[in-house]
mmCIF file of C-alpha atoms in Angstrom:
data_model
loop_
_atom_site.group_PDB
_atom_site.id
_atom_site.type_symbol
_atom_site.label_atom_id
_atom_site.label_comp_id
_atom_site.label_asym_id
_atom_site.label_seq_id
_atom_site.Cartn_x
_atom_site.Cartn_y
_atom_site.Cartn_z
ATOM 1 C CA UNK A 20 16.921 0.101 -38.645
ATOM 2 C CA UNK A 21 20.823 -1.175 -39.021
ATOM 3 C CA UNK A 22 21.506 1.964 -36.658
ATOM 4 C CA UNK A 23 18.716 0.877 -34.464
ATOM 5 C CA UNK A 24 20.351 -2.717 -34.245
ATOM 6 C CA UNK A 25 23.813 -1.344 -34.126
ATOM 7 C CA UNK A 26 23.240 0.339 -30.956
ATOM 8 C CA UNK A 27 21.152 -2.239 -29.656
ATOM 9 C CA UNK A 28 24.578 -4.648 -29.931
ATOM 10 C CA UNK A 29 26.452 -1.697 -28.572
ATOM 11 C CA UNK A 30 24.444 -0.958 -25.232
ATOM 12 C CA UNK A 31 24.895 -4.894 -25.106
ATOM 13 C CA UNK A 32 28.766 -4.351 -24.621
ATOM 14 C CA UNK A 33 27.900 -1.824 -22.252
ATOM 15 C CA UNK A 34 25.878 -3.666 -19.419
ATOM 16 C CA UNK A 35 29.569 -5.616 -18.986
ATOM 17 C CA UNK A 36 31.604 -2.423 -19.270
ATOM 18 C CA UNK A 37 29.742 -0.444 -17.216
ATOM 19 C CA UNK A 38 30.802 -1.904 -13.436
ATOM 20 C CA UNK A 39 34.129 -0.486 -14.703
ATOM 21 C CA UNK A 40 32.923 3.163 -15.436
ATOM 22 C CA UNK A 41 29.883 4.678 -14.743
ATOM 23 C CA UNK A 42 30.047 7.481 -17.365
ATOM 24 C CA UNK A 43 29.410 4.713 -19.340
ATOM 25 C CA UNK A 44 25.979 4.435 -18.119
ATOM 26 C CA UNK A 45 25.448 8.710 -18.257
ATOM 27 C CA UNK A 46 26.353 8.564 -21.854
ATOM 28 C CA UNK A 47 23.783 6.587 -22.839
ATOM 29 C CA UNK A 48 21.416 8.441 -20.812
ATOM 30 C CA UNK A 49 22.642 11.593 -22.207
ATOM 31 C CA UNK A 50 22.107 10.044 -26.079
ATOM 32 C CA UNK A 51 18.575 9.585 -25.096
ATOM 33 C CA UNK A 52 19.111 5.727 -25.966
ATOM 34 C CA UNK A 53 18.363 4.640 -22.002
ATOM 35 C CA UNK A 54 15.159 2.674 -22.790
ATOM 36 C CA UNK A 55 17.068 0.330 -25.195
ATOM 37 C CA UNK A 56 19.713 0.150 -22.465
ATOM 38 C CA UNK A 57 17.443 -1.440 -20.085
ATOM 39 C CA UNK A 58 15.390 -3.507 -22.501
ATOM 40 C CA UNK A 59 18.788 -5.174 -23.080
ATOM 41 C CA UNK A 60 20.077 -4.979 -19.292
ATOM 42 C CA UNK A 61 16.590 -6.948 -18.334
ATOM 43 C CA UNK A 62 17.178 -9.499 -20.976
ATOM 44 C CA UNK A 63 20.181 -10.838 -20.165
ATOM 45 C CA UNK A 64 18.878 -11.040 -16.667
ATOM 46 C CA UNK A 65 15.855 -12.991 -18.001
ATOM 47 C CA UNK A 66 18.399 -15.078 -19.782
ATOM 48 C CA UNK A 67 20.603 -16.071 -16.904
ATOM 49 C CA UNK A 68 16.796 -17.326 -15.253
ATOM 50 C CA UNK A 69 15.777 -19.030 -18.209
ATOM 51 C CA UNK A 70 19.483 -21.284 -18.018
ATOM 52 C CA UNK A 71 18.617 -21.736 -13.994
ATOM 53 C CA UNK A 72 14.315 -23.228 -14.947
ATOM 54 C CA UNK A 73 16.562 -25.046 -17.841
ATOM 55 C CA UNK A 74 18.984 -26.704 -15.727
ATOM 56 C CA UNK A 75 16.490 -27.527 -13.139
ATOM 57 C CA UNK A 76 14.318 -28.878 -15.554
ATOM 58 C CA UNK A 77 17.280 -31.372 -16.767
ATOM 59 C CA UNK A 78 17.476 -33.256 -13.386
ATOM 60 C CA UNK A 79 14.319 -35.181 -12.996
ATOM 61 C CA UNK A 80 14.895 -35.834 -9.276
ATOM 62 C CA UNK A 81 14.390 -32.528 -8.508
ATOM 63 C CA UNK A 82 11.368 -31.376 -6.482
ATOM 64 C CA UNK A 83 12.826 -28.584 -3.848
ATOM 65 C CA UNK A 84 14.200 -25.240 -5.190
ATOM 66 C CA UNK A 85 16.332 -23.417 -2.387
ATOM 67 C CA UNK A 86 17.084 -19.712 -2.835
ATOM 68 C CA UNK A 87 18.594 -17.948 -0.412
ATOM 69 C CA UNK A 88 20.715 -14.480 -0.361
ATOM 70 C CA UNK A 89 21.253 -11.661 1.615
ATOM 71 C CA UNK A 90 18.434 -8.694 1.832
ATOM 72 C CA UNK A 91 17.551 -7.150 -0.403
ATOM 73 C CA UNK A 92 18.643 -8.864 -3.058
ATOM 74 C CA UNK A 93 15.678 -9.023 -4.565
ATOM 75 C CA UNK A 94 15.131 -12.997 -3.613
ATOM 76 C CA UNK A 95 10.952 -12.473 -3.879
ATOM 77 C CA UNK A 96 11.193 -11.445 -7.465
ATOM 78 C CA UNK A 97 13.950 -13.852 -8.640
ATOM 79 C CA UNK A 98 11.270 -16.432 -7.068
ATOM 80 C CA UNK A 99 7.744 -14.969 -9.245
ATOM 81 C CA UNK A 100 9.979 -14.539 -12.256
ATOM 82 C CA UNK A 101 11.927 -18.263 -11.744
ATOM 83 C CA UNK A 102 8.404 -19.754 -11.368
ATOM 84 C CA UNK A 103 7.336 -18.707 -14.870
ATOM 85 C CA UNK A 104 10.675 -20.126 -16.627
ATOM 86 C CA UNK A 105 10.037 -23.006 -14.766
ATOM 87 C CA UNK A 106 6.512 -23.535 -16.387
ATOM 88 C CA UNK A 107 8.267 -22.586 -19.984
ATOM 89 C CA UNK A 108 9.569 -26.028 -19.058
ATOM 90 C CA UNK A 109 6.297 -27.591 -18.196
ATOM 91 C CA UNK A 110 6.815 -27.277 -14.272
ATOM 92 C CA UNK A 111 4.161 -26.907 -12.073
ATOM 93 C CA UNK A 112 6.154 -24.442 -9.171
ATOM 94 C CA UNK A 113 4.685 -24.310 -5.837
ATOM 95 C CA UNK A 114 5.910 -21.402 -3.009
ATOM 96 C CA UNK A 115 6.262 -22.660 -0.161
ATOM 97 C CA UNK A 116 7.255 -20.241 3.501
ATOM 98 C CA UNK A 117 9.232 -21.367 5.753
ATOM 99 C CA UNK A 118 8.193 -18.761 8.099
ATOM 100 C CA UNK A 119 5.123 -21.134 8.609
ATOM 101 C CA UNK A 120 7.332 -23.302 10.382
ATOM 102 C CA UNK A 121 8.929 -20.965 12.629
ATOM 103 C CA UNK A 122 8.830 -22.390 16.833
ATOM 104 C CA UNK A 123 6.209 -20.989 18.913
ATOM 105 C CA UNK A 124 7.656 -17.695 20.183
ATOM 106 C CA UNK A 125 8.293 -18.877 23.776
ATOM 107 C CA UNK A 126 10.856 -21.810 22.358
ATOM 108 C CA UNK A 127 12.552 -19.128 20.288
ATOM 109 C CA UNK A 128 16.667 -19.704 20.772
ATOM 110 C CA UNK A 129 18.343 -16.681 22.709
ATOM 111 C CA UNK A 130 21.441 -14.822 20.931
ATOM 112 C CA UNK A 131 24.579 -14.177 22.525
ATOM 113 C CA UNK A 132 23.039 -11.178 24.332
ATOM 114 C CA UNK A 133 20.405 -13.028 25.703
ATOM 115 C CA UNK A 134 17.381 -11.522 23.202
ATOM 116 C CA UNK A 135 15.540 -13.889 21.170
ATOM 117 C CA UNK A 136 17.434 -14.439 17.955
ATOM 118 C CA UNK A 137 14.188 -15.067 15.327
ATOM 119 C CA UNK A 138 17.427 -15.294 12.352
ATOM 120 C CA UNK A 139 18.803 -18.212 14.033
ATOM 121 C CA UNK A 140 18.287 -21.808 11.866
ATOM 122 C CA UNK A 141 16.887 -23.331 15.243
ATOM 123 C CA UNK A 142 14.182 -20.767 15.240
ATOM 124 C CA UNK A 143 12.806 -23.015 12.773
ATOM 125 C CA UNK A 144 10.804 -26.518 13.306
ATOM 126 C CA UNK A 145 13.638 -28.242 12.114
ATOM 127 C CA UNK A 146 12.298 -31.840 12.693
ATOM 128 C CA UNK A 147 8.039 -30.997 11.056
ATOM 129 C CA UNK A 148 9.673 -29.034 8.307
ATOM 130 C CA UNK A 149 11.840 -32.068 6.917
ATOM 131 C CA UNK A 150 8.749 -34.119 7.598
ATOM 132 C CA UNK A 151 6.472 -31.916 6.424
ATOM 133 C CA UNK A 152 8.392 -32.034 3.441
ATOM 134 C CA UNK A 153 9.630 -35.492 2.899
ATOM 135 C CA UNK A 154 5.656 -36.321 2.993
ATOM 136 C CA UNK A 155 4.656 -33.677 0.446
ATOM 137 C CA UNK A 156 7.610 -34.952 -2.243
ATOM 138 C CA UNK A 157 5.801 -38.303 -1.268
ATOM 139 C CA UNK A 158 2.571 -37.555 -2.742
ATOM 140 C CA UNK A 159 1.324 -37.165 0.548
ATOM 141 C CA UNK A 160 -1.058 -34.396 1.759
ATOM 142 C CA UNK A 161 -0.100 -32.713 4.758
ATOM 143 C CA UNK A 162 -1.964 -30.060 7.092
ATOM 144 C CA UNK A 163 0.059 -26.639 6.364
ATOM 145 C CA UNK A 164 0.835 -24.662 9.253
ATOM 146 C CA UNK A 165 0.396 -20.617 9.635
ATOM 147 C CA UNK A 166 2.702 -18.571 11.843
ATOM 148 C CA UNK A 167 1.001 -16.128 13.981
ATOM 149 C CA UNK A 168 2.837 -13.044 14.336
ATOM 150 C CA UNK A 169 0.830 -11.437 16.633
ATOM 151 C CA UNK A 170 0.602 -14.431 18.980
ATOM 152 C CA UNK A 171 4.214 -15.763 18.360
ATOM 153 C CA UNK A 172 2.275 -19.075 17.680
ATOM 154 C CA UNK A 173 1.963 -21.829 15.207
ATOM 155 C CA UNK A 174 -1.358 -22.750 14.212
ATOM 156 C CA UNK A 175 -3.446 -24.944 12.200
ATOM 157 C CA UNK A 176 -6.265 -23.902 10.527
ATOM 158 C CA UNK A 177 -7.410 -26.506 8.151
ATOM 159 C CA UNK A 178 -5.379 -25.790 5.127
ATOM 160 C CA UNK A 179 -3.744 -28.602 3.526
ATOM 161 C CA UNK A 180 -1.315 -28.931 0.527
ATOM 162 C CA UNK A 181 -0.351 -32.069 -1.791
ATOM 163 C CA UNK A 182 1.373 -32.009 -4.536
ATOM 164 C CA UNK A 183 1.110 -33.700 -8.084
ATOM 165 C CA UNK A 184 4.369 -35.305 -10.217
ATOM 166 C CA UNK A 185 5.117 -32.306 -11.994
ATOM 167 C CA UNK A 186 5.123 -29.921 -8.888
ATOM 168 C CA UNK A 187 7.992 -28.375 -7.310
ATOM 169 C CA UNK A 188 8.795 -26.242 -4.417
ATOM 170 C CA UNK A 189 10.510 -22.968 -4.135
ATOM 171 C CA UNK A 190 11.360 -22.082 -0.978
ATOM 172 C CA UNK A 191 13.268 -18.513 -0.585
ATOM 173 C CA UNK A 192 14.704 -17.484 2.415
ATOM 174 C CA UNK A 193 17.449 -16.650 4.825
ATOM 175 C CA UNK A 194 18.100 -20.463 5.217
ATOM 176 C CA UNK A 195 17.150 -21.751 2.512
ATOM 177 C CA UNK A 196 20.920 -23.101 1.577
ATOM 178 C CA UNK A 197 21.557 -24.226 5.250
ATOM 179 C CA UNK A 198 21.884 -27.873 4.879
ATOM 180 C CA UNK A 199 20.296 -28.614 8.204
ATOM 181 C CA UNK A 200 16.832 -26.561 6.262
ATOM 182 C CA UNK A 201 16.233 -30.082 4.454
ATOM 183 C CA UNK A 202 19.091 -32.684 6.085
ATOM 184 C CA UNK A 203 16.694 -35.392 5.969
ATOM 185 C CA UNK A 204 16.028 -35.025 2.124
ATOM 186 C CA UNK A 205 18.069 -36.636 -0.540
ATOM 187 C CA UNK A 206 20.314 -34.369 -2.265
ATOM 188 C CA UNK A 207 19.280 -35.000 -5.734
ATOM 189 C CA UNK A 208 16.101 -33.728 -4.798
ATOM 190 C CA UNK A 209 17.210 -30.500 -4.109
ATOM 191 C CA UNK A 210 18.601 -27.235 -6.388
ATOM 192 C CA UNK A 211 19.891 -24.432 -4.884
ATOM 193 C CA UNK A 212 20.560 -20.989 -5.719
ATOM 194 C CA UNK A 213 22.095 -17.853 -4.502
ATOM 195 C CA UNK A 214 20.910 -14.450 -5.128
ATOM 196 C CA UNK A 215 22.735 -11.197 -5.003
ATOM 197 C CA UNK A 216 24.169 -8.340 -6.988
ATOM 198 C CA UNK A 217 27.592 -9.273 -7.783
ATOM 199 C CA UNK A 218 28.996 -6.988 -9.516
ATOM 200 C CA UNK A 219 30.589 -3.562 -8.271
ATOM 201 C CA UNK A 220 29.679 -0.239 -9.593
ATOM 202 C CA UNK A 221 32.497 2.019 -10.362
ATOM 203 C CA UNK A 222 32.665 5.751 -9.719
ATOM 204 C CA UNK A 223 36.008 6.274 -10.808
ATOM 205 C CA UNK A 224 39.370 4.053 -11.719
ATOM 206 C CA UNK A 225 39.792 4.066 -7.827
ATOM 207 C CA UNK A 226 36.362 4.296 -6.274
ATOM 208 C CA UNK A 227 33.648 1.893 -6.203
ATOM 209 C CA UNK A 228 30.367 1.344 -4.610
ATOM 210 C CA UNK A 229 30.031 -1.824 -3.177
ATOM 211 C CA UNK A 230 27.308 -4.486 -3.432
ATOM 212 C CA UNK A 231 26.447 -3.969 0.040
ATOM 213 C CA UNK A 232 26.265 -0.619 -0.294
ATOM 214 C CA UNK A 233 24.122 -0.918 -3.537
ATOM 215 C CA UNK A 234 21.807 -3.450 -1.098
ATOM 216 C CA UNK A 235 21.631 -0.849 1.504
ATOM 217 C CA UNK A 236 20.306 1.977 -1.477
ATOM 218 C CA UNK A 237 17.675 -0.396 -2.261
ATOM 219 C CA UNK A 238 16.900 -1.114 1.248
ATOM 220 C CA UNK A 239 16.233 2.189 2.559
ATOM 221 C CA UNK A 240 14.020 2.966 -0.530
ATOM 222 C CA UNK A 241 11.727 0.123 0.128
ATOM 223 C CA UNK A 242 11.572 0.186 4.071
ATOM 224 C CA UNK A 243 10.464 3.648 3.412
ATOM 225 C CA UNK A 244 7.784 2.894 0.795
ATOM 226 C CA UNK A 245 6.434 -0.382 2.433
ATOM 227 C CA UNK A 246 7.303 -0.752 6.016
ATOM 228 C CA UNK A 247 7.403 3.811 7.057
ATOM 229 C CA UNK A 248 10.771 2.979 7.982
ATOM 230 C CA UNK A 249 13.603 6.348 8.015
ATOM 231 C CA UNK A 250 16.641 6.413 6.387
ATOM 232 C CA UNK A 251 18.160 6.976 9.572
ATOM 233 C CA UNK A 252 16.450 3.542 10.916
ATOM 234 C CA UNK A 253 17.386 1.650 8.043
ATOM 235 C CA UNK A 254 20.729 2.355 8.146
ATOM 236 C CA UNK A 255 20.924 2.072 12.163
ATOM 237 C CA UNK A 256 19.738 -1.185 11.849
ATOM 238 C CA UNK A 257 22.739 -2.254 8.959
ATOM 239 C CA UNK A 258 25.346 -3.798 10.873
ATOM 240 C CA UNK A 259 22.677 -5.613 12.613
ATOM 241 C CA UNK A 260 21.488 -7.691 9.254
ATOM 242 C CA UNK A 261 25.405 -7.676 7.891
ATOM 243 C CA UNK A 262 26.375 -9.514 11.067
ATOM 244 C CA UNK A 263 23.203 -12.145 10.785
ATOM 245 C CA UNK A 264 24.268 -12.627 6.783
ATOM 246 C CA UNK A 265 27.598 -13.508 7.709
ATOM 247 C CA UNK A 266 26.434 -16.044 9.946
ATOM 248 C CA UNK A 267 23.179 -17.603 8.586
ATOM 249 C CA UNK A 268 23.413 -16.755 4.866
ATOM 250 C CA UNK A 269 27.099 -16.151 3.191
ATOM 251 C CA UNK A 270 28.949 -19.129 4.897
ATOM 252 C CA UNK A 271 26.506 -21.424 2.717
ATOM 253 C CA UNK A 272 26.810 -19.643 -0.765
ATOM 254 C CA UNK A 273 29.351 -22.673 -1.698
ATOM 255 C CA UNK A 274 26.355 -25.318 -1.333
ATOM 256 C CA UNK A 275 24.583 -23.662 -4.545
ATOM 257 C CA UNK A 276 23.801 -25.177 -7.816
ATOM 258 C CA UNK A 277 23.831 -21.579 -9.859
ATOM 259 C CA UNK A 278 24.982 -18.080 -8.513
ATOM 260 C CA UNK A 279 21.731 -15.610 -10.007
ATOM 261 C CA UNK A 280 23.513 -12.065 -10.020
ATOM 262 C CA UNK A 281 20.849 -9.758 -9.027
ATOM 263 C CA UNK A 282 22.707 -6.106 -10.089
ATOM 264 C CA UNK A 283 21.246 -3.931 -12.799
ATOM 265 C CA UNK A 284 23.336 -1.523 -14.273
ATOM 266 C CA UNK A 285 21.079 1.284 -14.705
ATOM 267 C CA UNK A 286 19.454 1.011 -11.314
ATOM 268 C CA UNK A 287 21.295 3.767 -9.517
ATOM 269 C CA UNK A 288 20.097 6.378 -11.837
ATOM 270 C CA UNK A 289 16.274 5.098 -11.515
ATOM 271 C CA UNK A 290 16.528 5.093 -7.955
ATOM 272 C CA UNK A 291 19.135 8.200 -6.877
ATOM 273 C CA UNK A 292 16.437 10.805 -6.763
ATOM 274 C CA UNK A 293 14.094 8.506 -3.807
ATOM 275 C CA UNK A 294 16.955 7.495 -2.174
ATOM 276 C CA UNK A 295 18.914 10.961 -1.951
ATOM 277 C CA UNK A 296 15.736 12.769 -0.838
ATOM 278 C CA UNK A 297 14.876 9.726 1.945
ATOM 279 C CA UNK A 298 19.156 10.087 2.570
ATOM 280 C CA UNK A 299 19.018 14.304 3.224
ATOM 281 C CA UNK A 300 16.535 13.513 6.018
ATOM 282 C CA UNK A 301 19.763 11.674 8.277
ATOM 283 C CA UNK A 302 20.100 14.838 10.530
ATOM 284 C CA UNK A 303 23.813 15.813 10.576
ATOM 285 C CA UNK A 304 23.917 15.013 14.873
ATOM 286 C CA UNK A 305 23.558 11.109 14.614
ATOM 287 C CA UNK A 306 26.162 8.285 13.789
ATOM 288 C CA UNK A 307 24.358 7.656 11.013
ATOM 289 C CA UNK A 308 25.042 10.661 9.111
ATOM 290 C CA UNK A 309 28.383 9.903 7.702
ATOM 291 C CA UNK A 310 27.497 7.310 5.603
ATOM 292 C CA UNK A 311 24.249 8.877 4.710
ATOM 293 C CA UNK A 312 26.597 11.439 2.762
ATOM 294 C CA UNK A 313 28.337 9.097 1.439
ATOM 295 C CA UNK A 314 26.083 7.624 -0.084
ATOM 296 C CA UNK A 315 24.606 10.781 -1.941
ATOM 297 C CA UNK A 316 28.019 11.192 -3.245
ATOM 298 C CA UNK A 317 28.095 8.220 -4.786
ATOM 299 C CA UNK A 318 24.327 9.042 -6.373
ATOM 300 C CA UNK A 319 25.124 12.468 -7.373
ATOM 301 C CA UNK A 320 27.648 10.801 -9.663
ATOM 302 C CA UNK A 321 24.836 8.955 -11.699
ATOM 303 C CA UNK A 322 22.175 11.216 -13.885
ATOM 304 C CA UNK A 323 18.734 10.097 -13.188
ATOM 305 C CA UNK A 324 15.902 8.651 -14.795
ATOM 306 C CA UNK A 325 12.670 7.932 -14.732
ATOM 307 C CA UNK A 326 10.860 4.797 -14.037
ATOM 308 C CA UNK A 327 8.855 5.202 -16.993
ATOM 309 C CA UNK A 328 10.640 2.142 -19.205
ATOM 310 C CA UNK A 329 11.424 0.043 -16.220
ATOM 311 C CA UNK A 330 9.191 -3.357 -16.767
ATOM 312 C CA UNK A 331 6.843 -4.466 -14.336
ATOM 313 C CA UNK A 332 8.423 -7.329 -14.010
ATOM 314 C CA UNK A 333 11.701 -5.955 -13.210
ATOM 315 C CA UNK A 334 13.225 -6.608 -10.198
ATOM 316 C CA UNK A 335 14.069 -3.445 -9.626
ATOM 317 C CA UNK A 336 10.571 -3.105 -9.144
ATOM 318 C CA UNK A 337 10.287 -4.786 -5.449
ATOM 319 C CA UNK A 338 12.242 -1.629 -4.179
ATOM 320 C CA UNK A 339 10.913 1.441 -6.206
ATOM 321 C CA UNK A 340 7.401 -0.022 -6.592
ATOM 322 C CA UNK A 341 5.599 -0.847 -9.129
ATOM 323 C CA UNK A 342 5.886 -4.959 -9.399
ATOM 324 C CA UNK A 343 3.512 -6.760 -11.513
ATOM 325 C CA UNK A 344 4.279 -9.743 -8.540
ATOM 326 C CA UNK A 345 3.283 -9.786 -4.878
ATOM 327 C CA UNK A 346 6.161 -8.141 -3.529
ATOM 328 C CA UNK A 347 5.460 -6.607 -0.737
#
């Protein structure tokens, strides 16, 4: 049992030495010790949740949580997993979509090619969402929309919300830390959070991947399990969602109250074998080959593992399957 503990306190070290060298990580799965390695790596991510619900709970004003990041950060778990903290501290959380408030599609702003930009803040209801919500933190029951996707309309159905004293709203989403999202609101009333994976995994002394690049591994693997999206498409499509984080999501990082780092240090190893096999599909003719093999470089560093000792409530989960939460 003291050896048990030992490495336990050990592997504990590790998580924070790891970003630094990844043999680090292949050790461990080489000693057959991985499953305590990602017991620990999930609790110390539960932890850093657990502070967030704590500090939330401290300000008494608050009724709106705001998280925001860039994709696929794994915002929709950080959300399930927040609300349950949240009710360790006898909150009552409420999700809340601001995709519900979206413009009818016709009103939708135009980018600067002329195509409808649906990332843009104005492709929002600006004015009914800050009443919407201003009523609701009022005790006041409100009709809630539904966005039509297929009809690029907002409708009403007959749904309503209200909300009791102990409520409070999480809203996740590209916006969410935009301060025109909720400009009429006090601020007190508000908490905001970013989500992302922070820290860099290191190949080598000299060669890292990058937390973009560990975003775009997750990416692909999802898009191909839950929206029959290539590797090839995913990756086309890249520079696209980098240029509408830099303009809707990272200049607004500075307005939150806590910074949630998303990154798990074992991840690459649970995911490299999906995400090489989606990655040798790039045919070797198109632009997006290059960093297709790039990115299997960087995998074929890692050993893999199963998903066998991954929890269900792991974040890790929204991209390789799995999730005990509505994820998809």
């Amino acid at each position: 049992m003291a050896k048990k503990s030992k490495l336990l306190a050990e592997n504990s070290k590790n998580v924070f030495k790891l970003r630094r060298n990844v043999d680090t990580l292949n050790t461990i799965i080489e000693s057959g010790h991985i499953g305590d390695f990602i017991r620990v790596t999930e609790a110390l991510q539960e932890k850093q949740l657990a502070r967030i619900a704590e500090d939330i709970a401290s300000r008494p004003n608050v009724r709106i949580v705001l998280l925001a990041g860039p994709s696929s950060s794994g915002k929709t778990s950080t959300s399930k997993r927040l609300s349950v903290q949240l009710m360790t501290c006898m909150k009552l959380p409420v999700a809340l979509s601001m995709d519900n408030w979206f413009v009818n599609r016709d009103k939708t702003p135009l980018d600067e090619f002329g195509e409808k930009d649906f990332e843009s803040i104005h492709s929002v209801d600006l004015p009914q969402f800050n009443k919407d919500l201003k009523d609701l933190i009022a005790g006041k029951e409100i009709k809630l929309p539904t966005y039509n996707f297929h009809t690029g309309m907002r409708e009403y159905n007959g749904e309503t919300m209200k909300l009791n004293e102990d409520a409070i709203l999480i809203i996740e989403g590209i916006h969410a830390l935009n301060p025109m999202l909720t400009e009429e609101l006090p601020e007190d009333f508000k908490y905001r959070i970013f989500a992302a994976p922070i820290r860099q995994i290191a190949i080598s002394d000299t060669e890292f991947i990058s937390s973009d690049e560990n975003r775009l591994i997750r990416r692909l693997t999802r898009d191909s399990q839950t929206r029959n999206r290539t590797a090839q498409q995913t990756i086309a499509n890249w520079p696209s969602v980098r240029r509408g984080e830099e303009k809707w999501i990272l200049p607004f990082r500075c307005y939150a109250d806590s910074i949630f780092d998303t990154s798990m240090m074992y991840e690459l190893a649970a995911i490299k074998d999906k995400a090489i096999d989606l990655l040798n599909k790039v045919p070797t003719d198109c632009e997006e080959y290059d960093l297709a093999k790039r990115l299997i470089g960087y995998l074929e560093k890692f050993i893999a593992i199963t998903d066998d000792e991954i929890p269900r409530t792991s974040l890790l989960r929204e991209f390789i399957g799995g999730s005990i939460f509505d994820v998809g």
